[in-house]
PDB file of C-alpha atoms in Angstrom:
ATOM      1  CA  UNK A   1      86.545  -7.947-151.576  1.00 76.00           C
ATOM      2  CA  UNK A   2      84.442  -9.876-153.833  1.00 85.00           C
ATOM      3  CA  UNK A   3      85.947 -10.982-157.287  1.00 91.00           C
ATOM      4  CA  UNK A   4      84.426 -12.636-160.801  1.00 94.00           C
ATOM      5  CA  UNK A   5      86.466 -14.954-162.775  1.00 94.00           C
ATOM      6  CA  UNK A   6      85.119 -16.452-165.975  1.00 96.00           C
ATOM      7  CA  UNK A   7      86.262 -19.533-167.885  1.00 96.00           C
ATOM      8  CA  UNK A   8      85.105 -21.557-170.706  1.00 97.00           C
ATOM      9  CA  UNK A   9      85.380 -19.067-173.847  1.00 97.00           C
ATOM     10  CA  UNK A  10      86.780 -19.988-176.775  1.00 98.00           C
ATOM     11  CA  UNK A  11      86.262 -20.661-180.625  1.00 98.00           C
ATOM     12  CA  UNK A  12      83.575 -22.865-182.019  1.00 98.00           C
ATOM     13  CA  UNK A  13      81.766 -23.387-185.381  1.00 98.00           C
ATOM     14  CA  UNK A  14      78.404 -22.202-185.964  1.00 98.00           C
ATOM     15  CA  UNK A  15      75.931 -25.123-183.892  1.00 98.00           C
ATOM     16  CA  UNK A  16      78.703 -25.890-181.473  1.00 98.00           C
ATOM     17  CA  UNK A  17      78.107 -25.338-177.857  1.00 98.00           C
ATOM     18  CA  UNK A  18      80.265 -23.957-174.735  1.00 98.00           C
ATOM     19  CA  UNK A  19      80.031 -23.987-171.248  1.00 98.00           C
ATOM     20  CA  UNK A  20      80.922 -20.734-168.957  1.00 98.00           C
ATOM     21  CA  UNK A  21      81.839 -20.654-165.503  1.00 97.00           C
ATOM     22  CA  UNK A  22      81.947 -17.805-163.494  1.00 95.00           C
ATOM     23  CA  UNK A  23      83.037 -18.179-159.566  1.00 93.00           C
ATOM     24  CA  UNK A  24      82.470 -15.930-156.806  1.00 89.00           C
ATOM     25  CA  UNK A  25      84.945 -15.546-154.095  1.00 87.00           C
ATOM     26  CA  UNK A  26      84.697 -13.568-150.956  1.00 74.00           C
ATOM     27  CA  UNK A  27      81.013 -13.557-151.025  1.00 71.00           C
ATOM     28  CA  UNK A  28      79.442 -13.890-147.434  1.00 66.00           C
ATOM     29  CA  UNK A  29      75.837 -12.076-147.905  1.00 72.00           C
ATOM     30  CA  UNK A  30      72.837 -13.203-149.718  1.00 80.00           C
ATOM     31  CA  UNK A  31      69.966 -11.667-151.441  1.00 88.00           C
ATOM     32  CA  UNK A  32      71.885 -11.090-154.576  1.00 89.00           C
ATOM     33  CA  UNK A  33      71.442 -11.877-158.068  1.00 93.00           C
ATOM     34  CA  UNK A  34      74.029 -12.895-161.004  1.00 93.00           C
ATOM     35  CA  UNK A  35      73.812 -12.931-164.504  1.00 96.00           C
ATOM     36  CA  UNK A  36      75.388 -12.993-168.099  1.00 98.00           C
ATOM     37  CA  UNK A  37      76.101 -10.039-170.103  1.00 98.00           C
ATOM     38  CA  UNK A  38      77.810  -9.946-173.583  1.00 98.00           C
ATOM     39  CA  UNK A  39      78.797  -6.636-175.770  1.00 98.00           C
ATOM     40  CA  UNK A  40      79.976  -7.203-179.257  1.00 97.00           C
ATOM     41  CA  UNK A  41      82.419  -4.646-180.643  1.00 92.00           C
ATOM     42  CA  UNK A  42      80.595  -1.205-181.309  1.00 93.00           C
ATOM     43  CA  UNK A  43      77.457  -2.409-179.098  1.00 96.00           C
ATOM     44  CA  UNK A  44      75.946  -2.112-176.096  1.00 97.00           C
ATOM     45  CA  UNK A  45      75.976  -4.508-173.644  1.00 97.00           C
ATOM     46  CA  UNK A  46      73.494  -7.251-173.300  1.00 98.00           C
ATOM     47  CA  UNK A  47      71.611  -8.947-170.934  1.00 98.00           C
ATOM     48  CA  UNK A  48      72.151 -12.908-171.459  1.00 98.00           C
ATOM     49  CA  UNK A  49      70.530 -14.557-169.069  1.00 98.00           C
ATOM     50  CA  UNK A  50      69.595 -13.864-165.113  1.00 96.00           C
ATOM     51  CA  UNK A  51      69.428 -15.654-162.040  1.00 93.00           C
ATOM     52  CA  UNK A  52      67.805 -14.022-159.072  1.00 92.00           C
ATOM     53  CA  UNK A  53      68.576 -15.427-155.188  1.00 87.00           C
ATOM     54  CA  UNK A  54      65.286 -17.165-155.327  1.00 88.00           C
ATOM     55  CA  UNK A  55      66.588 -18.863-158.153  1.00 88.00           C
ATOM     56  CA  UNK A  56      64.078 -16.955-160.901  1.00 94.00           C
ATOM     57  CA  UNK A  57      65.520 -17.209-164.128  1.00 96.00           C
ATOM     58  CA  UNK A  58      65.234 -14.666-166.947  1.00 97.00           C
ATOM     59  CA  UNK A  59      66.856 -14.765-170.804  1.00 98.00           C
ATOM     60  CA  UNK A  60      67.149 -12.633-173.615  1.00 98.00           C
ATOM     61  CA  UNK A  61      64.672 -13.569-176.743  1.00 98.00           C
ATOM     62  CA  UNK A  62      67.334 -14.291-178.629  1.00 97.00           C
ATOM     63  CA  UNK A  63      68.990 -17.072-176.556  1.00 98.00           C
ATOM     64  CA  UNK A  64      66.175 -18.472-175.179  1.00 97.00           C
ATOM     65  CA  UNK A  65      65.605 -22.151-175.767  1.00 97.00           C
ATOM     66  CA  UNK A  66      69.707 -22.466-176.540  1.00 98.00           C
ATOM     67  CA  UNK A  67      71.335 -21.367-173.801  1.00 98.00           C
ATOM     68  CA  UNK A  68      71.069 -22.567-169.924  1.00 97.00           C
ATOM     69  CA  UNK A  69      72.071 -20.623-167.266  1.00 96.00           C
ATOM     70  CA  UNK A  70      72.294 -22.389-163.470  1.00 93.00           C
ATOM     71  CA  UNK A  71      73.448 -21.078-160.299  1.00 88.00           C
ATOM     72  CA  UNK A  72      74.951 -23.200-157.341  1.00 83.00           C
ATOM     73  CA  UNK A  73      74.735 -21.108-154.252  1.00 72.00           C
ATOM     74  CA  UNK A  74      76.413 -23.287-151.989  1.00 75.00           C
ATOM     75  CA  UNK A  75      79.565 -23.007-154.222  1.00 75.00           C
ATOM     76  CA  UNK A  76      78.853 -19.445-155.209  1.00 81.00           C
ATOM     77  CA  UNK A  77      78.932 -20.075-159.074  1.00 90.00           C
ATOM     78  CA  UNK A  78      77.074 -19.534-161.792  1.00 93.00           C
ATOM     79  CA  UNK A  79      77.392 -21.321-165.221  1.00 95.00           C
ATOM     80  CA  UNK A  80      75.900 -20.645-168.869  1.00 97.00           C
ATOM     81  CA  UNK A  81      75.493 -23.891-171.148  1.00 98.00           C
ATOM     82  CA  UNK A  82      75.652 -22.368-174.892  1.00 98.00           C
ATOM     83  CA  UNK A  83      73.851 -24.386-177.188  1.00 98.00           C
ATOM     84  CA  UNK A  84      73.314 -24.357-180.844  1.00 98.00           C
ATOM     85  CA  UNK A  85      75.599 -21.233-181.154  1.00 98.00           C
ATOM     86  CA  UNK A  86      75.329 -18.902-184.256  1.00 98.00           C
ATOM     87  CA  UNK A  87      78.185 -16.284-185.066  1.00 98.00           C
ATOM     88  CA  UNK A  88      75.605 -12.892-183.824  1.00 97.00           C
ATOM     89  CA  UNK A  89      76.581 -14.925-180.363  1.00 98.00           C
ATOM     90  CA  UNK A  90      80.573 -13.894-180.625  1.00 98.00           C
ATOM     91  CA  UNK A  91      81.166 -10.952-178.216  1.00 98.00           C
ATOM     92  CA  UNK A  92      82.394 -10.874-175.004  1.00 98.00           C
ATOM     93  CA  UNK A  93      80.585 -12.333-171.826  1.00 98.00           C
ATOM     94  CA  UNK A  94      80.934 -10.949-168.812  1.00 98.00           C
ATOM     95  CA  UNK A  95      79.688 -12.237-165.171  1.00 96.00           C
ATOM     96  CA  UNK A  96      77.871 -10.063-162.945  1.00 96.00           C
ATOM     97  CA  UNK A  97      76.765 -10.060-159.400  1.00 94.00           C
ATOM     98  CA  UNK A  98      74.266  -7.405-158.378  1.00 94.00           C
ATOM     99  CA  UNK A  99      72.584  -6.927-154.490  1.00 92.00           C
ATOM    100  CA  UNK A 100      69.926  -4.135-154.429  1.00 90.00           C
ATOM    101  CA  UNK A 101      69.516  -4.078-150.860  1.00 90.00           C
ATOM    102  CA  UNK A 102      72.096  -2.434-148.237  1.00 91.00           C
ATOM    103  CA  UNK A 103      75.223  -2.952-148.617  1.00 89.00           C
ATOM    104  CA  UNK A 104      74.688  -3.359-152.131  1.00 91.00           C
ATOM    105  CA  UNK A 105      76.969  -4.946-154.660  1.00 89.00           C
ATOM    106  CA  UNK A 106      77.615  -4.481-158.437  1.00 94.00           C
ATOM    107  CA  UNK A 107      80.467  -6.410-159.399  1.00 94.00           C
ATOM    108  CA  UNK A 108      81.829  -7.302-163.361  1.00 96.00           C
ATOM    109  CA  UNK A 109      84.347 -10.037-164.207  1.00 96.00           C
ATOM    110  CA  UNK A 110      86.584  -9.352-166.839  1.00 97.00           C
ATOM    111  CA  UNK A 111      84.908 -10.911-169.797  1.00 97.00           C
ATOM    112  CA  UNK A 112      85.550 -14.559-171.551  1.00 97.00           C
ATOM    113  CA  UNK A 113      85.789 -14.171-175.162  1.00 98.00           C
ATOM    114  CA  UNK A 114      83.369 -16.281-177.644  1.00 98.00           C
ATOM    115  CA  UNK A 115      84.183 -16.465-181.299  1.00 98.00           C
ATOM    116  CA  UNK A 116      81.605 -17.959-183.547  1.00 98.00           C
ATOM    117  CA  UNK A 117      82.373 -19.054-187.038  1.00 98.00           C
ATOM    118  CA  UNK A 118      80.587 -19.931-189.610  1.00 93.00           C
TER     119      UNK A 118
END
């Protein structure tokens, strides 16, 4: 019903940047937020960054001030600008699409792989 593809993952040096994409298809509801999440091999997963339906954005201490997240809900997409990337970012990043109210969602992409080196 409702499916997450990212793009835009690959392999920079250490104060490169990337841009992920994630699109939403067969979303017809709103009230939902999206958001990045990354897990590194042997860790938990991480919240990256947020976007709420009002368009309230939230980021993890550690990215803050280098990465961007924005959200175009006319297109149903969300996109993370990486700035100023160091090699702790490398892990995968995964797209998510959460709705807390009835019928609720909590959806995952597959993941977009980013390798930093250094």
């Amino acid at each position: 019903q409702v499916e997450l593809v990212e793009s835009g993952g690959g392999l920079v040096q250490a104060g490169g940047s990337l841009r992920l994409s994630c699109a939403a298809s067969e979303l017809t509801l709103s009230n939902y937020a999206m958001g990045w999440y990354r897990q590194a091999p042997g860790k938990e997963r991480e919240m990256v960054a947020t976007v709420t339906s009002g368009g309230t954005l939230d980021y993890a201490a550690s990215v803050e001030g280098r990465f961007t997240a924005s959200r175009d809900n006319r297109k149903d997409t969300l996109t993370l600008q990486m700035n100023n990337l160091r090699p702790e970012d490398t892990a995968v990043y995964y797209c998510n699409l959460r709705r807390k109210v009835t019928p609720t969602y909590n959806y995952w992409g597959q993941g977009t792989q980013v390798t930093v080196s250094s």
